PDB file of C-alpha atoms in Angstrom:
ATOM      1  CA  MET A 115      -0.020   0.036  -0.066  1.00  0.00           C
ATOM      2  CA  LYS A 116       2.988   2.395   0.884  1.00  0.00           C
ATOM      3  CA  ARG A 117       4.677   1.669  -2.390  1.00  0.00           C
ATOM      4  CA  LEU A 118       1.334   2.629  -4.305  1.00  0.00           C
ATOM      5  CA  GLU A 119       0.859   5.868  -2.340  1.00  0.00           C
ATOM      6  CA  LEU A 120       4.441   6.939  -3.418  1.00  0.00           C
ATOM      7  CA  ILE A 121       3.702   6.594  -6.855  1.00  0.00           C
ATOM      8  CA  LEU A 122       0.089   7.902  -7.363  1.00  0.00           C
ATOM      9  CA  PRO A 123       1.049  11.171  -6.760  1.00  0.00           C
ATOM     10  CA  ASN A 124       4.529  11.386  -9.046  1.00  0.00           C
ATOM     11  CA  GLN A 125       2.104  10.181 -11.762  1.00  0.00           C
ATOM     12  CA  ILE A 126      -0.425  12.773 -11.265  1.00  0.00           C
ATOM     13  CA  ARG A 127       2.006  15.449 -11.534  1.00  0.00           C
ATOM     14  CA  LYS A 128       3.205  14.067 -15.144  1.00  0.00           C
ATOM     15  CA  PHE A 129      -0.461  15.451 -16.588  1.00  0.00           C
ATOM     16  CA  SER A 130      -0.161  18.692 -17.735  1.00  0.00           C
ATOM     17  CA  PHE A 131      -3.273  20.975 -17.451  1.00  0.00           C
ATOM     18  CA  VAL A 132      -3.677  20.803 -21.006  1.00  0.00           C
ATOM     19  CA  SER A 133      -3.737  16.655 -20.809  1.00  0.00           C
ATOM     20  CA  ILE A 134      -6.576  17.238 -18.278  1.00  0.00           C
ATOM     21  CA  ALA A 135      -8.740  19.419 -20.729  1.00  0.00           C
ATOM     22  CA  GLY A 136      -8.109  16.915 -23.561  1.00  0.00           C
ATOM     23  CA  ILE A 137      -9.421  14.195 -21.463  1.00  0.00           C
ATOM     24  CA  ILE A 138     -12.588  15.872 -20.462  1.00  0.00           C
ATOM     25  CA  LEU A 139     -12.951  17.174 -24.256  1.00  0.00           C
ATOM     26  CA  ILE A 140     -12.822  13.816 -25.307  1.00  0.00           C
ATOM     27  CA  ALA A 141     -15.367  12.809 -22.716  1.00  0.00           C
ATOM     28  CA  VAL A 142     -17.456  15.248 -23.774  1.00  0.00           C
ATOM     29  CA  ILE A 143     -17.870  14.580 -27.518  1.00  0.00           C
ATOM     30  CA  GLY A 144     -18.193  11.061 -26.501  1.00  0.00           C
ATOM     31  CA  TRP A 145     -21.469  11.629 -24.600  1.00  0.00           C
ATOM     32  CA  TRP A 146     -22.741  13.968 -27.117  1.00  0.00           C
ATOM     33  CA  LEU A 147     -22.645  11.465 -29.996  1.00  0.00           C
ATOM     34  CA  SER A 148     -23.902   9.018 -27.805  1.00  0.00           C
ATOM     35  CA  ALA A 149     -27.220  10.698 -26.940  1.00  0.00           C
ATOM     36  CA  ASN A 150     -27.399  12.028 -30.522  1.00  0.00           C
ATOM     37  CA  GLN A 151     -27.591   8.757 -32.146  1.00  0.00           C
ATOM     38  CA  PRO A 152     -30.510   7.790 -34.404  1.00  0.00           C
ATOM     39  CA  GLU A 153     -32.761   5.931 -33.031  1.00  0.00           C
ATOM     40  CA  ILE A 154     -33.163   2.000 -34.174  1.00  0.00           C
ATOM     41  CA  THR A 155     -35.422   0.505 -32.667  1.00  0.00           C
ATOM     42  CA  ASN A 156     -38.053   1.030 -35.147  1.00  0.00           C
ATOM     43  CA  VAL A 157     -36.315  -1.359 -38.072  1.00  0.00           C
ATOM     44  CA  ASP A 158     -38.910  -2.435 -40.295  1.00  0.00           C
ATOM     45  CA  SER A 159     -38.330  -6.402 -40.237  1.00  0.00           C
ATOM     46  CA  SER A 160     -40.385  -6.759 -43.503  1.00  0.00           C
ATOM     47  CA  LYS A 161     -37.210  -5.735 -45.768  1.00  0.00           C
ATOM     48  CA  THR A 162     -35.201  -8.921 -43.713  1.00  0.00           C
ATOM     49  CA  TYR A 163     -34.053 -11.528 -45.176  1.00  0.00           C
ATOM     50  CA  GLU A 164     -33.108 -14.695 -43.727  1.00  0.00           C
ATOM     51  CA  GLN A 165     -31.232 -17.219 -45.550  1.00  0.00           C
ATOM     52  CA  ARG A 166     -31.355 -20.833 -44.293  1.00  0.00           C
ATOM     53  CA  VAL A 167     -29.192 -23.940 -45.053  1.00  0.00           C
ATOM     54  CA  ASN A 168     -31.971 -26.319 -44.698  1.00  0.00           C
ATOM     55  CA  HIS A 169     -34.520 -25.493 -46.961  1.00  0.00           C
ATOM     56  CA  SER A 170     -37.497 -27.084 -50.060  1.00  0.00           C
ATOM     57  CA  PRO A 171     -35.444 -28.355 -53.253  1.00  0.00           C
ATOM     58  CA  ASP A 172     -38.348 -26.424 -54.679  1.00  0.00           C
ATOM     59  CA  GLY A 173     -36.353 -22.755 -53.466  1.00  0.00           C
ATOM     60  CA  ILE A 174     -33.654 -20.741 -53.165  1.00  0.00           C
ATOM     61  CA  GLY A 175     -33.099 -20.529 -49.245  1.00  0.00           C
ATOM     62  CA  LYS A 176     -34.407 -17.608 -48.814  1.00  0.00           C
ATOM     63  CA  PHE A 177     -37.251 -16.346 -46.624  1.00  0.00           C
ATOM     64  CA  TYR A 178     -39.282 -13.214 -46.410  1.00  0.00           C
ATOM     65  CA  MET A 179     -41.756 -12.600 -43.831  1.00  0.00           C
ATOM     66  CA  GLY A 180     -41.578 -16.420 -43.172  1.00  0.00           C
ATOM     67  CA  ARG A 181     -42.144 -17.687 -46.576  1.00  0.00           C
ATOM     68  CA  GLU A 182     -39.558 -19.649 -48.652  1.00  0.00           C
ATOM     69  CA  ILE A 183     -39.163 -17.672 -51.966  1.00  0.00           C
ATOM     70  CA  ALA A 184     -39.236 -20.446 -55.097  1.00  0.00           C
ATOM     71  CA  LYS A 185     -37.358 -21.018 -58.024  1.00  0.00           C
ATOM     72  CA  VAL A 186     -38.123 -19.047 -60.891  1.00  0.00           C
ATOM     73  CA  MET A 187     -39.513 -20.855 -64.081  1.00  0.00           C
ATOM     74  CA  GLY A 188     -36.836 -20.243 -67.102  1.00  0.00           C
ATOM     75  CA  HIS A 189     -36.997 -19.489 -70.470  1.00  0.00           C
ATOM     76  CA  THR A 190     -36.863 -23.057 -70.919  1.00  0.00           C
ATOM     77  CA  GLY A 191     -40.486 -23.565 -69.606  1.00  0.00           C
ATOM     78  CA  ALA A 192     -42.130 -20.837 -72.026  1.00  0.00           C
ATOM     79  CA  GLY A 193     -43.981 -23.768 -73.628  1.00  0.00           C
ATOM     80  CA  TRP A 194     -45.448 -24.723 -70.397  1.00  0.00           C
ATOM     81  CA  LEU A 195     -46.999 -21.270 -70.482  1.00  0.00           C
ATOM     82  CA  GLU A 196     -48.047 -21.250 -74.176  1.00  0.00           C
ATOM     83  CA  ARG A 197     -49.860 -24.733 -73.381  1.00  0.00           C
ATOM     84  CA  PRO A 198     -53.265 -25.668 -75.248  1.00  0.00           C
ATOM     85  CA  SER A 199     -55.040 -26.949 -72.185  1.00  0.00           C
ATOM     86  CA  ARG A 200     -54.303 -23.835 -70.003  1.00  0.00           C
ATOM     87  CA  GLU A 201     -57.643 -22.185 -70.486  1.00  0.00           C
ATOM     88  CA  LEU A 202     -59.357 -25.361 -69.545  1.00  0.00           C
ATOM     89  CA  GLU A 203     -57.135 -25.706 -66.879  1.00  0.00           C
ATOM     90  CA  GLU A 204     -56.957 -21.977 -65.541  1.00  0.00           C
ATOM     91  CA  GLN A 205     -59.454 -19.967 -67.548  1.00  0.00           C
ATOM     92  CA  PRO A 206     -57.261 -17.063 -68.195  1.00  0.00           C
ATOM     93  CA  SER A 207     -59.731 -15.521 -69.723  1.00  0.00           C
ATOM     94  CA  LYS A 208     -61.968 -14.791 -66.820  1.00  0.00           C
ATOM     95  CA  ILE A 209     -58.657 -12.773 -65.094  1.00  0.00           C
ATOM     96  CA  VAL A 210     -58.922 -10.556 -68.121  1.00  0.00           C
ATOM     97  CA  SER A 211     -62.846  -9.897 -67.494  1.00  0.00           C
ATOM     98  CA  ALA A 212     -61.870  -9.320 -63.809  1.00  0.00           C
ATOM     99  CA  LEU A 213     -59.952  -6.530 -63.875  1.00  0.00           C
ATOM    100  CA  ASP A 214     -62.803  -3.950 -65.180  1.00  0.00           C
ATOM    101  CA  LEU A 215     -60.199  -2.507 -67.569  1.00  0.00           C
ATOM    102  CA  LYS A 216     -60.774   1.303 -69.253  1.00  0.00           C
ATOM    103  CA  PRO A 217     -60.047   1.494 -72.769  1.00  0.00           C
ATOM    104  CA  ASN A 218     -57.126   4.077 -72.186  1.00  0.00           C
ATOM    105  CA  ASP A 219     -55.370   1.794 -69.345  1.00  0.00           C
ATOM    106  CA  VAL A 220     -51.709   1.109 -68.659  1.00  0.00           C
ATOM    107  CA  VAL A 221     -51.278  -2.366 -67.684  1.00  0.00           C
ATOM    108  CA  ALA A 222     -47.783  -3.747 -66.326  1.00  0.00           C
ATOM    109  CA  ASP A 223     -48.202  -7.588 -66.489  1.00  0.00           C
ATOM    110  CA  ILE A 224     -45.045  -8.482 -64.081  1.00  0.00           C
ATOM    111  CA  GLY A 225     -43.339 -11.683 -65.102  1.00  0.00           C
ATOM    112  CA  ALA A 226     -44.981 -11.315 -68.143  1.00  0.00           C
ATOM    113  CA  GLY A 227     -42.885 -14.748 -69.495  1.00  0.00           C
ATOM    114  CA  THR A 228     -44.338 -15.139 -73.000  1.00  0.00           C
ATOM    115  CA  GLY A 229     -46.384 -12.627 -72.850  1.00  0.00           C
ATOM    116  CA  TYR A 230     -49.933 -15.046 -72.646  1.00  0.00           C
ATOM    117  CA  LEU A 231     -51.664 -12.642 -70.519  1.00  0.00           C
ATOM    118  CA  SER A 232     -50.690  -9.517 -71.766  1.00  0.00           C
ATOM    119  CA  PHE A 233     -51.748 -10.692 -75.530  1.00  0.00           C
ATOM    120  CA  LEU A 234     -55.381 -11.228 -73.882  1.00  0.00           C
ATOM    121  CA  ILE A 235     -55.105  -7.938 -72.485  1.00  0.00           C
ATOM    122  CA  ALA A 236     -53.902  -5.431 -75.202  1.00  0.00           C
ATOM    123  CA  PRO A 237     -56.976  -5.477 -77.617  1.00  0.00           C
ATOM    124  CA  LEU A 238     -58.931  -4.564 -74.503  1.00  0.00           C
ATOM    125  CA  LEU A 239     -56.483  -1.188 -74.468  1.00  0.00           C
ATOM    126  CA  PRO A 240     -57.187   0.476 -77.674  1.00  0.00           C
ATOM    127  CA  GLN A 241     -55.733   3.554 -76.177  1.00  0.00           C
ATOM    128  CA  GLY A 242     -53.444   2.293 -73.759  1.00  0.00           C
ATOM    129  CA  LYS A 243     -50.938  -0.309 -73.522  1.00  0.00           C
ATOM    130  CA  VAL A 244     -49.507  -3.386 -71.767  1.00  0.00           C
ATOM    131  CA  LEU A 245     -46.113  -2.885 -70.037  1.00  0.00           C
ATOM    132  CA  ALA A 246     -44.799  -6.757 -70.478  1.00  0.00           C
ATOM    133  CA  VAL A 247     -42.029  -6.806 -67.651  1.00  0.00           C
ATOM    134  CA  ASP A 248     -39.954  -9.813 -67.133  1.00  0.00           C
ATOM    135  CA  ILE A 249     -36.327  -9.996 -65.785  1.00  0.00           C
ATOM    136  CA  GLN A 250     -35.499 -12.790 -68.867  1.00  0.00           C
ATOM    137  CA  PRO A 251     -33.981 -11.543 -72.086  1.00  0.00           C
ATOM    138  CA  GLU A 252     -34.942 -14.577 -73.815  1.00  0.00           C
ATOM    139  CA  MET A 253     -39.107 -14.265 -72.804  1.00  0.00           C
ATOM    140  CA  LEU A 254     -38.726 -10.501 -73.985  1.00  0.00           C
ATOM    141  CA  GLU A 255     -37.721 -12.011 -77.165  1.00  0.00           C
ATOM    142  CA  ILE A 256     -40.475 -14.642 -77.723  1.00  0.00           C
ATOM    143  CA  ILE A 257     -43.207 -11.516 -76.792  1.00  0.00           C
ATOM    144  CA  GLN A 258     -41.132  -9.099 -79.611  1.00  0.00           C
ATOM    145  CA  ASP A 259     -41.716 -12.231 -82.043  1.00  0.00           C
ATOM    146  CA  SER A 260     -45.311 -12.865 -81.114  1.00  0.00           C
ATOM    147  CA  LYS A 261     -45.796  -9.282 -81.346  1.00  0.00           C
ATOM    148  CA  GLN A 262     -45.059  -9.301 -85.122  1.00  0.00           C
ATOM    149  CA  LYS A 263     -46.771 -12.442 -85.801  1.00  0.00           C
ATOM    150  CA  LYS A 264     -49.996 -11.307 -84.353  1.00  0.00           C
ATOM    151  CA  LYS A 265     -49.608  -7.785 -85.469  1.00  0.00           C
ATOM    152  CA  ILE A 266     -50.142  -6.185 -82.088  1.00  0.00           C
ATOM    153  CA  THR A 267     -48.712  -3.016 -81.097  1.00  0.00           C
ATOM    154  CA  ASN A 268     -49.536  -1.905 -77.884  1.00  0.00           C
ATOM    155  CA  VAL A 269     -47.316  -4.319 -76.027  1.00  0.00           C
ATOM    156  CA  GLU A 270     -44.327  -3.099 -74.901  1.00  0.00           C
ATOM    157  CA  PRO A 271     -41.546  -5.262 -73.344  1.00  0.00           C
ATOM    158  CA  ILE A 272     -39.601  -4.445 -70.651  1.00  0.00           C
ATOM    159  CA  LEU A 273     -36.543  -5.722 -69.220  1.00  0.00           C
ATOM    160  CA  ALA A 274     -36.497  -5.421 -65.265  1.00  0.00           C
ATOM    161  CA  THR A 275     -33.558  -6.039 -62.870  1.00  0.00           C
ATOM    162  CA  ILE A 276     -34.302  -8.633 -59.849  1.00  0.00           C
ATOM    163  CA  ASP A 277     -35.036  -6.163 -57.470  1.00  0.00           C
ATOM    164  CA  ASN A 278     -36.352  -3.448 -59.819  1.00  0.00           C
ATOM    165  CA  PRO A 279     -39.299  -3.126 -62.523  1.00  0.00           C
ATOM    166  CA  ASN A 280     -37.909  -0.555 -63.945  1.00  0.00           C
ATOM    167  CA  LEU A 281     -41.363   1.156 -63.956  1.00  0.00           C
ATOM    168  CA  PRO A 282     -41.271   5.063 -64.544  1.00  0.00           C
ATOM    169  CA  ALA A 283     -43.473   6.819 -61.441  1.00  0.00           C
ATOM    170  CA  GLN A 284     -47.368   7.366 -61.665  1.00  0.00           C
ATOM    171  CA  SER A 285     -47.085   5.791 -64.989  1.00  0.00           C
ATOM    172  CA  ILE A 286     -49.289   2.437 -64.994  1.00  0.00           C
ATOM    173  CA  ASP A 287     -53.007   2.211 -63.509  1.00  0.00           C
ATOM    174  CA  LEU A 288     -52.771  -1.575 -62.890  1.00  0.00           C
ATOM    175  CA  ALA A 289     -50.074  -4.144 -62.258  1.00  0.00           C
ATOM    176  CA  LEU A 290     -50.860  -7.925 -63.045  1.00  0.00           C
ATOM    177  CA  MET A 291     -48.963 -10.687 -61.577  1.00  0.00           C
ATOM    178  CA  VAL A 292     -49.912 -14.166 -62.049  1.00  0.00           C
ATOM    179  CA  ASP A 293     -48.262 -16.934 -60.798  1.00  0.00           C
ATOM    180  CA  ALA A 294     -45.159 -15.020 -60.609  1.00  0.00           C
ATOM    181  CA  TYR A 295     -44.772 -12.698 -57.364  1.00  0.00           C
ATOM    182  CA  HIS A 296     -43.906 -16.032 -55.509  1.00  0.00           C
ATOM    183  CA  GLU A 297     -41.185 -16.017 -57.294  1.00  0.00           C
ATOM    184  CA  PHE A 298     -39.524 -13.016 -56.664  1.00  0.00           C
ATOM    185  CA  ALA A 299     -35.751 -12.816 -55.171  1.00  0.00           C
ATOM    186  CA  TYR A 300     -36.767  -9.078 -53.676  1.00  0.00           C
ATOM    187  CA  PRO A 301     -40.347  -9.062 -53.256  1.00  0.00           C
ATOM    188  CA  TYR A 302     -40.383  -5.748 -51.176  1.00  0.00           C
ATOM    189  CA  GLU A 303     -37.802  -3.875 -53.452  1.00  0.00           C
ATOM    190  CA  VAL A 304     -40.054  -5.088 -56.725  1.00  0.00           C
ATOM    191  CA  MET A 305     -43.413  -4.290 -54.826  1.00  0.00           C
ATOM    192  CA  GLN A 306     -41.672  -0.886 -53.430  1.00  0.00           C
ATOM    193  CA  GLY A 307     -41.165   0.012 -57.282  1.00  0.00           C
ATOM    194  CA  ILE A 308     -44.576  -1.206 -58.518  1.00  0.00           C
ATOM    195  CA  VAL A 309     -45.883   0.774 -55.530  1.00  0.00           C
ATOM    196  CA  LYS A 310     -44.549   3.773 -56.823  1.00  0.00           C
ATOM    197  CA  ALA A 311     -45.105   3.423 -60.510  1.00  0.00           C
ATOM    198  CA  LEU A 312     -48.791   3.338 -59.838  1.00  0.00           C
ATOM    199  CA  LYS A 313     -51.067   5.911 -60.332  1.00  0.00           C
ATOM    200  CA  LEU A 314     -53.253   7.746 -58.149  1.00  0.00           C
ATOM    201  CA  GLY A 315     -56.018   5.070 -57.105  1.00  0.00           C
ATOM    202  CA  GLY A 316     -53.959   2.455 -59.178  1.00  0.00           C
ATOM    203  CA  ARG A 317     -54.271  -1.482 -58.550  1.00  0.00           C
ATOM    204  CA  VAL A 318     -52.414  -4.234 -58.073  1.00  0.00           C
ATOM    205  CA  VAL A 319     -53.939  -7.652 -58.671  1.00  0.00           C
ATOM    206  CA  LEU A 320     -52.038 -10.909 -57.678  1.00  0.00           C
ATOM    207  CA  VAL A 321     -52.986 -14.401 -58.621  1.00  0.00           C
ATOM    208  CA  GLU A 322     -51.731 -17.208 -57.158  1.00  0.00           C
ATOM    209  CA  TYR A 323     -52.703 -20.931 -56.570  1.00  0.00           C
ATOM    210  CA  ARG A 324     -54.503 -21.307 -53.011  1.00  0.00           C
ATOM    211  CA  GLY A 325     -51.726 -22.044 -50.876  1.00  0.00           C
ATOM    212  CA  GLU A 326     -54.685 -23.359 -48.505  1.00  0.00           C
ATOM    213  CA  ASN A 327     -55.820 -26.273 -50.437  1.00  0.00           C
ATOM    214  CA  PRO A 328     -53.604 -29.159 -50.195  1.00  0.00           C
ATOM    215  CA  PHE A 329     -55.363 -30.700 -53.083  1.00  0.00           C
ATOM    216  CA  ILE A 330     -54.037 -28.748 -55.420  1.00  0.00           C
ATOM    217  CA  MET A 331     -51.228 -30.470 -57.352  1.00  0.00           C
ATOM    218  CA  ILE A 332     -48.895 -27.430 -57.353  1.00  0.00           C
ATOM    219  CA  LYS A 333     -45.591 -27.774 -55.535  1.00  0.00           C
ATOM    220  CA  THR A 334     -46.309 -26.096 -52.135  1.00  0.00           C
ATOM    221  CA  LEU A 335     -43.900 -23.107 -52.986  1.00  0.00           C
ATOM    222  CA  HIS A 336     -45.685 -22.489 -55.409  1.00  0.00           C
ATOM    223  CA  LYS A 337     -48.837 -21.555 -53.775  1.00  0.00           C
ATOM    224  CA  MET A 338     -50.020 -18.500 -51.682  1.00  0.00           C
ATOM    225  CA  THR A 339     -52.404 -18.155 -48.740  1.00  0.00           C
ATOM    226  CA  GLN A 340     -54.550 -15.142 -48.692  1.00  0.00           C
ATOM    227  CA  LYS A 341     -53.049 -14.403 -45.451  1.00  0.00           C
ATOM    228  CA  GLN A 342     -49.887 -14.770 -46.742  1.00  0.00           C
ATOM    229  CA  VAL A 343     -50.460 -12.369 -49.748  1.00  0.00           C
ATOM    230  CA  GLN A 344     -52.193  -9.738 -47.462  1.00  0.00           C
ATOM    231  CA  LYS A 345     -49.255  -9.706 -44.657  1.00  0.00           C
ATOM    232  CA  GLU A 346     -46.866  -8.947 -47.835  1.00  0.00           C
ATOM    233  CA  MET A 347     -48.402  -6.340 -49.354  1.00  0.00           C
ATOM    234  CA  GLN A 348     -49.221  -4.513 -46.296  1.00  0.00           C
ATOM    235  CA  ALA A 349     -45.843  -4.163 -45.659  1.00  0.00           C
ATOM    236  CA  VAL A 350     -45.601  -2.110 -48.765  1.00  0.00           C
ATOM    237  CA  GLY A 351     -48.312  -0.002 -47.947  1.00  0.00           C
ATOM    238  CA  LEU A 352     -50.896  -1.522 -50.274  1.00  0.00           C
ATOM    239  CA  GLU A 353     -54.476  -1.946 -48.900  1.00  0.00           C
ATOM    240  CA  TRP A 354     -56.900  -5.247 -49.722  1.00  0.00           C
ATOM    241  CA  ARG A 355     -60.035  -4.504 -51.374  1.00  0.00           C
ATOM    242  CA  GLU A 356     -61.542  -7.771 -52.593  1.00  0.00           C
ATOM    243  CA  THR A 357     -60.467 -11.658 -53.099  1.00  0.00           C
ATOM    244  CA  LYS A 358     -62.266 -13.013 -56.332  1.00  0.00           C
ATOM    245  CA  ASN A 359     -62.639 -16.927 -56.258  1.00  0.00           C
ATOM    246  CA  LEU A 360     -63.933 -17.279 -59.458  1.00  0.00           C
ATOM    247  CA  LEU A 361     -60.971 -19.599 -60.931  1.00  0.00           C
ATOM    248  CA  PRO A 362     -60.928 -23.335 -60.801  1.00  0.00           C
ATOM    249  CA  GLN A 363     -57.446 -23.506 -58.630  1.00  0.00           C
ATOM    250  CA  GLN A 364     -55.996 -19.575 -58.241  1.00  0.00           C
ATOM    251  CA  HIS A 365     -57.033 -16.826 -55.296  1.00  0.00           C
ATOM    252  CA  LEU A 366     -57.585 -13.520 -57.453  1.00  0.00           C
ATOM    253  CA  MET A 367     -56.953 -11.010 -54.852  1.00  0.00           C
ATOM    254  CA  VAL A 368     -56.845  -7.079 -55.684  1.00  0.00           C
ATOM    255  CA  PHE A 369     -55.285  -4.131 -53.746  1.00  0.00           C
ATOM    256  CA  ALA A 370     -54.967  -0.669 -54.093  1.00  0.00           C
ATOM    257  CA  LYS A 371     -52.883   2.017 -53.714  1.00  0.00           C
ATOM    258  CA  GLN A 372     -53.488   4.250 -51.014  1.00  0.00           C
ATOM    259  CA  ALA A 373     -54.005   8.106 -51.099  1.00  0.00           C
ATOM    260  CA  SER A 374     -51.043   8.792 -48.906  1.00  0.00           C
ATOM    261  CA  GLN A 375     -48.574   7.169 -51.235  1.00  0.00           C
TER     262      GLN A 375
END
């Protein structure tokens, strides 16, 4: 103890007034920075993705709001989209009728694939157009070829990215997604882009195989429940309006852009 008492006074004397002032200044700056840190308690969990090692072979191992994202059907599956039995099995003509389109509407067919729905919709929009949006250039080439063969001029192919639909702000009246949303690798970001692209009062229509029904013979990750869809649309501020169960195996869910967006 005596040795400590002898050392401490000598050590204290080595500190100059400037050193002490510097320490006080550093402490004050540290306190100010700590007190003025931005709040991080309200982090939006809807933006968070979780990657898991153990996952379905039909998925990419990436989870969003508790749902595993399904693998994308590549352009090699284009023939399945154009199969002759599609009208009988899915009745896509009923989808088009349920959209309540106006002649001058601008419709974005998100995940358009071969443009099957785009070309059904286009004749109903004599003063409008369809933006056929897809991330695969090969699909857009198929659409371009079909435009020439069908002599339809109001279908416009749009190359998107996995996290951006590449649509101008307030440019569309309706965004349609038919059996596509569940494959989006970045659903939150893509839907944000779609919401920005919607005009005031614009609508989003999702058609997905009913996840509530185990007897629908579609792989689980390629089906969605109404509850899950509503949760994910609410995350980007879309308001559920109605669900139309007029299709043999799919929900047709309608959402609207709120006035404040």
